[in-house]
Structure formats: structure tokens, C-alpha cells
């Protein structure tokens, strides 16, 4: 792994694949580090002739932290958002999208395919309309437009994912595993060994929950992006699970409806995560978009269903 100075901060990143191949940038979600995009997943994309870049967002992993900004009062921020008041945050989603542009500048890459998951999907969306000359295509995974009329996360699930994690390593891992079990894809077996490995690696690499709170504040403050997204003219793929409890499937449908000519890939039983059993169809859909062949369908959405052993039955 390596780091560069970009957009006034330090950004940690890693590259898979050949420099001569088209570039795809993978953006992680709220509080997640670059290891959210596991090496095996990145290698699958790289084997399909892509240069893959994964990186730590600001305030996560080994990129620049914003300690001096303090921890925002999220209850106040949610209230201000509901009332339509201006919200003061340490930084904005626009800043985080500009970080991606700065990373591309530092690596001397003029244009790339931009892919994000969850909050990373919203950053990718902002990048698309903020830097339209720097993007070939947009891939938005398990994300939303910020439309306040979409079904909202339940208070019970919100409490689980926004709780302050314990500081001790073992306690943190136990807490994280309980959280993942609560939001895991209902149509797939829980991959406990994989989830534990991810939690251990994340803690050992950079335990920094306060950064996730500031990122969440930036997400809430960004609000409704539909007006901007409705003007996009780039190839777009929206991927969403039918069992997502954080961003219900209606959020994915709304995203695909808002962005002109966007393709919607619905994965039956997938929640707010990416089980290994979904990787093949996700990679195939991304590569299809990148290669300009689109999804093999005449419908507005493709629903992928799986047998009990997670094999696609189309």
C-alpha cells in the first residue's frame, strides 16, 4: 500500500492490475476502510482487464483524521435535517468526492470508472455530477439518492449500527459480529469466519469510530441529490439487495429511476453487505457496463436469484 497528498490531505491507497488497463475506483462506506473491498474481489475485477484502486476515505483507515473537529451531535444534526436547516459539519460529501479527484490527479489518471458502496455510493454519485469530465461510468451499490420519501431505516437497526463500539479488541470484535449478523443478507448463510477476519483486520489497522460519526454527519447534511442525478448522462449501474435493512430496496429502485437510462441489478436475498456468493454476478455486471455491453436484458431491472448453494439460476 502507499499514500499520496491530495486535496490537502493524505490518502492511503492500493492498486491491483495493470496500469495500462482502464481504471476503476472503489469507494468504501461509512466508517469502512479500504479493506472493505477484499483483495479477492479486487483481483476478480483486475483479471477482467481493469486497474483497480481501493483507498481509505478521509477520517478512516490510514488517511488523514479530523480530530480537531470533535464529535458531532448526531441527534441535533438529524433534527436540523428534518427541519431543513443548514448543517455545519467538519467536511462535506463534496470534499470527499474531491478527494477521489485529487487521488486521480496524484496518480496521473485523467478519467476512471467510479464505484461506491453504501455511503461510498453517495460519494460516487456526487463525484459524477461534480467531476463529469473525470468519469466514464458510475456504479452505485446499496446506496440511495437521499430522497426523504424513501422507506427509512428502522429505529432498532439504526440504534445497532450507530452505537459507540467498545474500545477493547475482543469486545469490539464481538460487538461488530453481532452487528453484522443483524444486517446480514437474509438469503445467504452468515459467513462468520470471513466477518471475524474483517473485524479483526479493521480494528488492528485503525480503530477510529469517531471518524465514522463525522462521515455520517456529512452524509446527512448532503440531503437530496435527485436534482443533480437526474441530469447525469453517463452509463450507470445501480446494484441493490432485496433484503437490505439499512437502505431498503426502494432506495435502489429510486436511484435507477432518477438517473437517466440507469440499469438496475437487484440481487435476491442480499442485504447491506456483499456475500461472496454475490461477487460473480456483481463483477460480471460491472465489467459488462465498463465494456459498454450493458446488462443482457430488455427490462428496466434484472433480478438475480440464487439456489441454496448460491448459484445463479437466472
Coordinates of C-alpha atoms in Angstrom, one line a residue:
X1 CA 0.0 0.0 0.0
X2 CA 1.1 3.6 -0.5
X3 CA -0.1 7.2 0.2
X4 CA -0.3 10.5 -1.6
X5 CA -1.0 14.1 -0.8
X6 CA -4.3 15.0 -2.5
X7 CA -6.9 17.7 -2.0
X8 CA -5.0 19.0 1.1
X9 CA -4.9 15.6 2.9
X10 CA -3.0 12.3 2.9
X11 CA -4.8 9.4 1.2
X12 CA -3.8 5.8 1.7
X13 CA -4.4 3.6 -1.4
X14 CA -3.6 0.3 -3.1
X15 CA -3.7 -0.7 -6.7
X16 CA -4.5 -4.1 -8.3
X17 CA -4.0 -4.9 -12.0
X18 CA -2.0 -3.3 -14.9
X19 CA -1.6 0.5 -15.2
X20 CA -2.3 0.3 -18.9
X21 CA -5.9 -1.0 -18.2
X22 CA -8.9 1.2 -17.6
X23 CA -9.2 2.3 -14.0
X24 CA -12.0 1.6 -11.6
X25 CA -12.0 3.4 -8.2
X26 CA -13.7 1.6 -5.3
X27 CA -15.1 3.8 -2.6
X28 CA -15.9 2.3 0.9
X29 CA -18.9 3.3 3.1
X30 CA -19.4 5.0 6.4
X31 CA -16.5 4.2 8.8
X32 CA -15.2 1.4 6.5
X33 CA -11.6 1.2 5.4
X34 CA -10.2 0.1 2.1
X35 CA -10.2 -3.5 3.3
X36 CA -14.0 -3.5 2.8
X37 CA -13.1 -4.2 -0.8
X38 CA -11.4 -7.5 -0.2
X39 CA -8.3 -8.5 -2.3
X40 CA -10.0 -11.5 -3.9
X41 CA -12.8 -9.2 -5.1
X42 CA -10.3 -6.6 -6.4
X43 CA -8.4 -9.4 -8.2
X44 CA -11.6 -10.6 -9.9
X45 CA -12.0 -7.1 -11.4
X46 CA -8.3 -6.9 -12.3
X47 CA -8.5 -10.3 -14.1
X48 CA -11.1 -8.7 -16.3
X49 CA -8.6 -6.1 -17.6
X50 CA -9.2 -3.3 -15.1
X51 CA -6.8 -1.4 -12.9
X52 CA -8.5 -1.4 -9.5
X53 CA -7.9 1.3 -6.9
X54 CA -9.1 0.9 -3.3
X55 CA -8.4 3.7 -0.8
X56 CA -9.2 5.0 2.7
X57 CA -11.7 7.8 2.8
X58 CA -10.7 10.8 4.9
X59 CA -11.3 10.1 8.6
X60 CA -10.9 6.4 8.1
X61 CA -8.1 3.9 8.0
X62 CA -4.7 5.4 7.4
X63 CA -5.8 8.6 5.6
X64 CA -5.9 12.0 7.4
X65 CA -8.1 12.2 10.5
X66 CA -10.0 15.3 11.6
X67 CA -9.6 15.1 15.4
X68 CA -9.7 18.8 15.9
X69 CA -13.3 18.9 14.6
X70 CA -14.6 17.0 17.6
X71 CA -17.5 14.5 17.5
X72 CA -20.8 16.0 16.1
X73 CA -24.1 15.8 17.9
X74 CA -26.0 13.5 15.5
X75 CA -29.3 13.9 17.3
X76 CA -29.1 17.6 16.6
X77 CA -28.0 17.1 13.0
X78 CA -30.9 14.7 12.3
X79 CA -33.3 17.3 13.8
X80 CA -31.8 20.1 11.7
X81 CA -32.0 17.9 8.6
X82 CA -35.7 17.2 9.2
X83 CA -36.3 21.0 9.7
X84 CA -34.4 21.9 6.5
X85 CA -31.9 24.0 8.5
X86 CA -28.3 24.4 7.3
X87 CA -26.0 21.9 8.9
X88 CA -22.4 22.6 9.9
X89 CA -20.0 19.7 9.5
X90 CA -16.3 19.1 9.6
X91 CA -16.4 18.5 5.9
X92 CA -18.9 17.6 3.2
X93 CA -19.6 14.8 0.7
X94 CA -18.3 17.3 -1.9
X95 CA -15.0 17.3 -0.1
X96 CA -14.9 13.5 -0.1
X97 CA -15.7 13.4 -3.8
X98 CA -12.9 15.9 -4.4
X99 CA -10.6 13.6 -2.5
X100 CA -11.2 11.0 -5.2
X101 CA -10.5 13.6 -7.9
X102 CA -7.3 14.5 -6.0
X103 CA -6.2 10.9 -5.8
X104 CA -6.7 10.5 -9.6
X105 CA -4.7 13.7 -10.1
X106 CA -1.8 12.4 -7.9
X107 CA -1.8 9.1 -9.8
X108 CA -1.9 11.0 -13.2
X109 CA -5.2 9.3 -14.2
X110 CA -7.4 11.6 -16.2
X111 CA -10.6 9.6 -16.1
X112 CA -12.0 6.5 -14.4
X113 CA -15.0 4.3 -13.7
X114 CA -16.3 5.2 -10.2
X115 CA -17.9 2.6 -7.9
X116 CA -19.1 3.0 -4.4
X117 CA -21.0 1.0 -1.8
X118 CA -23.4 2.5 0.8
X119 CA -22.1 5.9 1.7
X120 CA -19.4 5.2 -0.8
X121 CA -22.1 5.1 -3.4
X122 CA -23.3 8.6 -2.4
X123 CA -19.7 9.9 -2.8
X124 CA -19.6 8.3 -6.2
X125 CA -22.8 10.0 -7.1
X126 CA -21.5 13.4 -6.0
X127 CA -18.3 12.8 -7.9
X128 CA -20.4 12.0 -11.1
X129 CA -22.1 15.4 -11.2
X130 CA -19.2 17.4 -9.6
X131 CA -16.5 16.0 -11.9
X132 CA -18.4 14.9 -15.1
X133 CA -15.3 15.1 -17.3
X134 CA -13.4 12.6 -15.0
X135 CA -15.8 9.7 -15.0
X136 CA -16.6 7.0 -17.6
X137 CA -19.3 5.3 -15.7
X138 CA -21.0 5.2 -12.3
X139 CA -21.7 2.1 -10.2
X140 CA -23.8 2.7 -7.1
X141 CA -24.1 -0.3 -4.8
X142 CA -26.6 -0.5 -1.9
X143 CA -26.9 3.3 -1.7
X144 CA -29.6 6.0 -2.2
X145 CA -30.3 9.4 -3.7
X146 CA -31.1 11.0 -0.3
X147 CA -34.8 11.1 -1.2
X148 CA -36.6 11.7 2.1
X149 CA -39.7 9.9 0.8
X150 CA -37.9 6.5 0.6
X151 CA -38.5 4.0 3.3
X152 CA -36.3 4.8 6.3
X153 CA -34.1 2.5 8.4
X154 CA -35.9 1.2 11.4
X155 CA -35.1 2.8 14.8
X156 CA -33.9 -0.6 16.1
X157 CA -31.5 -1.2 13.2
X158 CA -30.3 2.5 13.4
X159 CA -29.5 2.0 17.1
X160 CA -27.4 -1.1 16.3
X161 CA -25.3 0.5 13.6
X162 CA -24.8 3.8 15.2
X163 CA -24.0 2.6 18.7
X164 CA -20.5 3.5 20.0
X165 CA -18.4 0.4 19.8
X166 CA -16.3 -0.7 22.8
X167 CA -12.6 0.1 22.8
X168 CA -11.2 -3.3 23.7
X169 CA -10.2 -5.5 20.8
X170 CA -12.1 -8.6 21.9
X171 CA -15.2 -6.6 22.9
X172 CA -15.1 -4.7 19.6
X173 CA -14.9 -7.8 17.5
X174 CA -17.8 -9.4 19.5
X175 CA -19.9 -6.2 19.1
X176 CA -19.1 -6.0 15.3
X177 CA -20.0 -9.6 14.7
X178 CA -23.4 -9.1 16.4
X179 CA -24.0 -6.0 14.3
X180 CA -23.1 -7.9 11.0
X181 CA -25.4 -10.7 12.0
X182 CA -28.3 -8.2 12.4
X183 CA -27.8 -6.6 9.0
X184 CA -26.5 -9.7 7.0
X185 CA -28.1 -10.8 3.8
X186 CA -31.1 -12.9 4.8
X187 CA -30.8 -15.0 1.6
X188 CA -27.3 -16.1 2.3
X189 CA -25.6 -18.1 5.2
X190 CA -23.7 -15.8 7.7
X191 CA -20.0 -16.0 6.8
X192 CA -18.7 -15.8 10.4
X193 CA -15.1 -16.6 9.7
X194 CA -14.9 -14.0 7.0
X195 CA -16.7 -11.4 9.1
X196 CA -14.4 -12.1 12.0
X197 CA -11.4 -11.7 9.9
X198 CA -12.6 -8.4 8.5
X199 CA -13.4 -7.1 12.0
X200 CA -10.0 -8.1 13.4
X201 CA -8.2 -6.6 10.4
X202 CA -10.2 -3.4 10.7
X203 CA -9.5 -3.0 14.4
X204 CA -5.8 -3.7 14.1
X205 CA -5.3 -1.5 11.1
X206 CA -7.2 1.6 12.5
X207 CA -9.7 1.6 15.3
X208 CA -11.3 5.1 14.9
X209 CA -15.1 5.2 15.4
X210 CA -15.2 9.0 15.8
X211 CA -14.3 9.4 12.1
X212 CA -17.5 7.4 11.2
X213 CA -19.6 9.9 13.1
X214 CA -18.2 12.9 11.2
X215 CA -18.6 11.0 7.9
X216 CA -22.2 10.2 8.8
X217 CA -22.8 13.9 9.6
X218 CA -21.5 14.8 6.1
X219 CA -23.9 12.2 4.6
X220 CA -27.0 13.5 6.4
X221 CA -26.1 17.1 5.6
X222 CA -25.8 16.4 1.9
X223 CA -29.5 15.8 1.7
X224 CA -31.5 15.0 -1.5
X225 CA -29.3 14.5 -4.6
X226 CA -32.1 13.8 -7.1
X227 CA -32.0 17.1 -8.9
X228 CA -28.3 16.7 -9.7
X229 CA -28.5 13.0 -10.5
X230 CA -31.4 13.5 -13.0
X231 CA -29.0 15.4 -15.2
X232 CA -26.4 12.7 -15.5
X233 CA -25.6 11.4 -19.0
X234 CA -23.1 8.7 -18.2
X235 CA -23.6 4.9 -18.2
X236 CA -24.8 3.9 -14.7
X237 CA -25.4 0.7 -12.9
X238 CA -27.3 0.5 -9.7
X239 CA -26.9 -2.7 -7.6
X240 CA -29.1 -3.4 -4.6
X241 CA -30.2 -6.3 -2.5
X242 CA -33.9 -7.1 -2.0
X243 CA -33.2 -7.7 1.8
X244 CA -31.3 -4.6 2.6
X245 CA -32.4 -3.3 6.1
X246 CA -30.3 -0.1 6.1
X247 CA -31.2 1.2 2.6
X248 CA -34.4 -0.7 1.7
X249 CA -34.6 -1.9 -1.9
X250 CA -36.9 1.0 -2.8
X251 CA -33.8 3.2 -2.4
X252 CA -32.0 1.3 -5.2
X253 CA -35.1 1.5 -7.4
X254 CA -35.4 5.2 -6.8
X255 CA -31.7 5.7 -7.7
X256 CA -32.1 3.8 -11.0
X257 CA -35.4 5.7 -11.7
X258 CA -33.7 9.1 -11.1
X259 CA -30.6 8.7 -13.2
X260 CA -31.5 8.6 -16.9
X261 CA -31.1 5.2 -18.6
X262 CA -29.5 3.7 -15.5
X263 CA -29.5 -0.1 -15.3
X264 CA -30.8 -1.7 -12.1
X265 CA -29.4 -5.1 -10.8
X266 CA -31.5 -6.5 -8.0
X267 CA -29.9 -9.4 -6.1
X268 CA -32.5 -11.6 -4.3
X269 CA -31.8 -12.0 -0.6
X270 CA -28.8 -9.6 -0.5
X271 CA -28.7 -7.2 2.4
X272 CA -26.4 -4.3 3.3
X273 CA -23.3 -6.4 2.6
X274 CA -21.8 -8.3 -0.2
X275 CA -21.7 -12.1 0.5
X276 CA -19.1 -14.0 -1.5
X277 CA -22.0 -15.7 -3.3
X278 CA -22.9 -12.3 -5.0
X279 CA -19.4 -11.4 -6.2
X280 CA -19.6 -13.2 -9.5
X281 CA -22.7 -11.5 -10.7
X282 CA -21.6 -8.1 -9.4
X283 CA -18.3 -8.3 -11.1
X284 CA -19.9 -9.6 -14.4
X285 CA -22.4 -6.7 -14.3
X286 CA -19.6 -4.1 -13.6
X287 CA -17.4 -5.5 -16.4
X288 CA -20.4 -5.5 -18.7
X289 CA -21.0 -1.9 -18.0
X290 CA -17.3 -0.9 -18.4
X291 CA -17.1 -2.8 -21.7
X292 CA -20.2 -1.0 -23.0
X293 CA -22.2 -4.1 -23.5
X294 CA -24.8 -3.4 -20.8
X295 CA -26.9 -5.9 -18.9
X296 CA -28.3 -8.7 -21.1
X297 CA -31.9 -7.7 -20.7
X298 CA -34.6 -5.6 -22.3
X299 CA -36.2 -4.9 -19.0
X300 CA -35.6 -2.0 -16.6
X301 CA -34.3 -4.3 -13.9
X302 CA -32.6 -7.7 -13.7
X303 CA -33.3 -9.8 -10.7
X304 CA -30.7 -12.4 -9.9
X305 CA -31.9 -15.3 -7.8
X306 CA -29.9 -18.0 -6.1
X307 CA -30.3 -21.6 -5.2
X308 CA -29.4 -22.7 -1.6
X309 CA -25.8 -23.1 -2.7
X310 CA -25.7 -19.6 -4.1
X311 CA -25.5 -20.5 -7.7
X312 CA -27.2 -18.2 -10.2
X313 CA -30.4 -19.7 -11.7
X314 CA -31.1 -16.5 -13.8

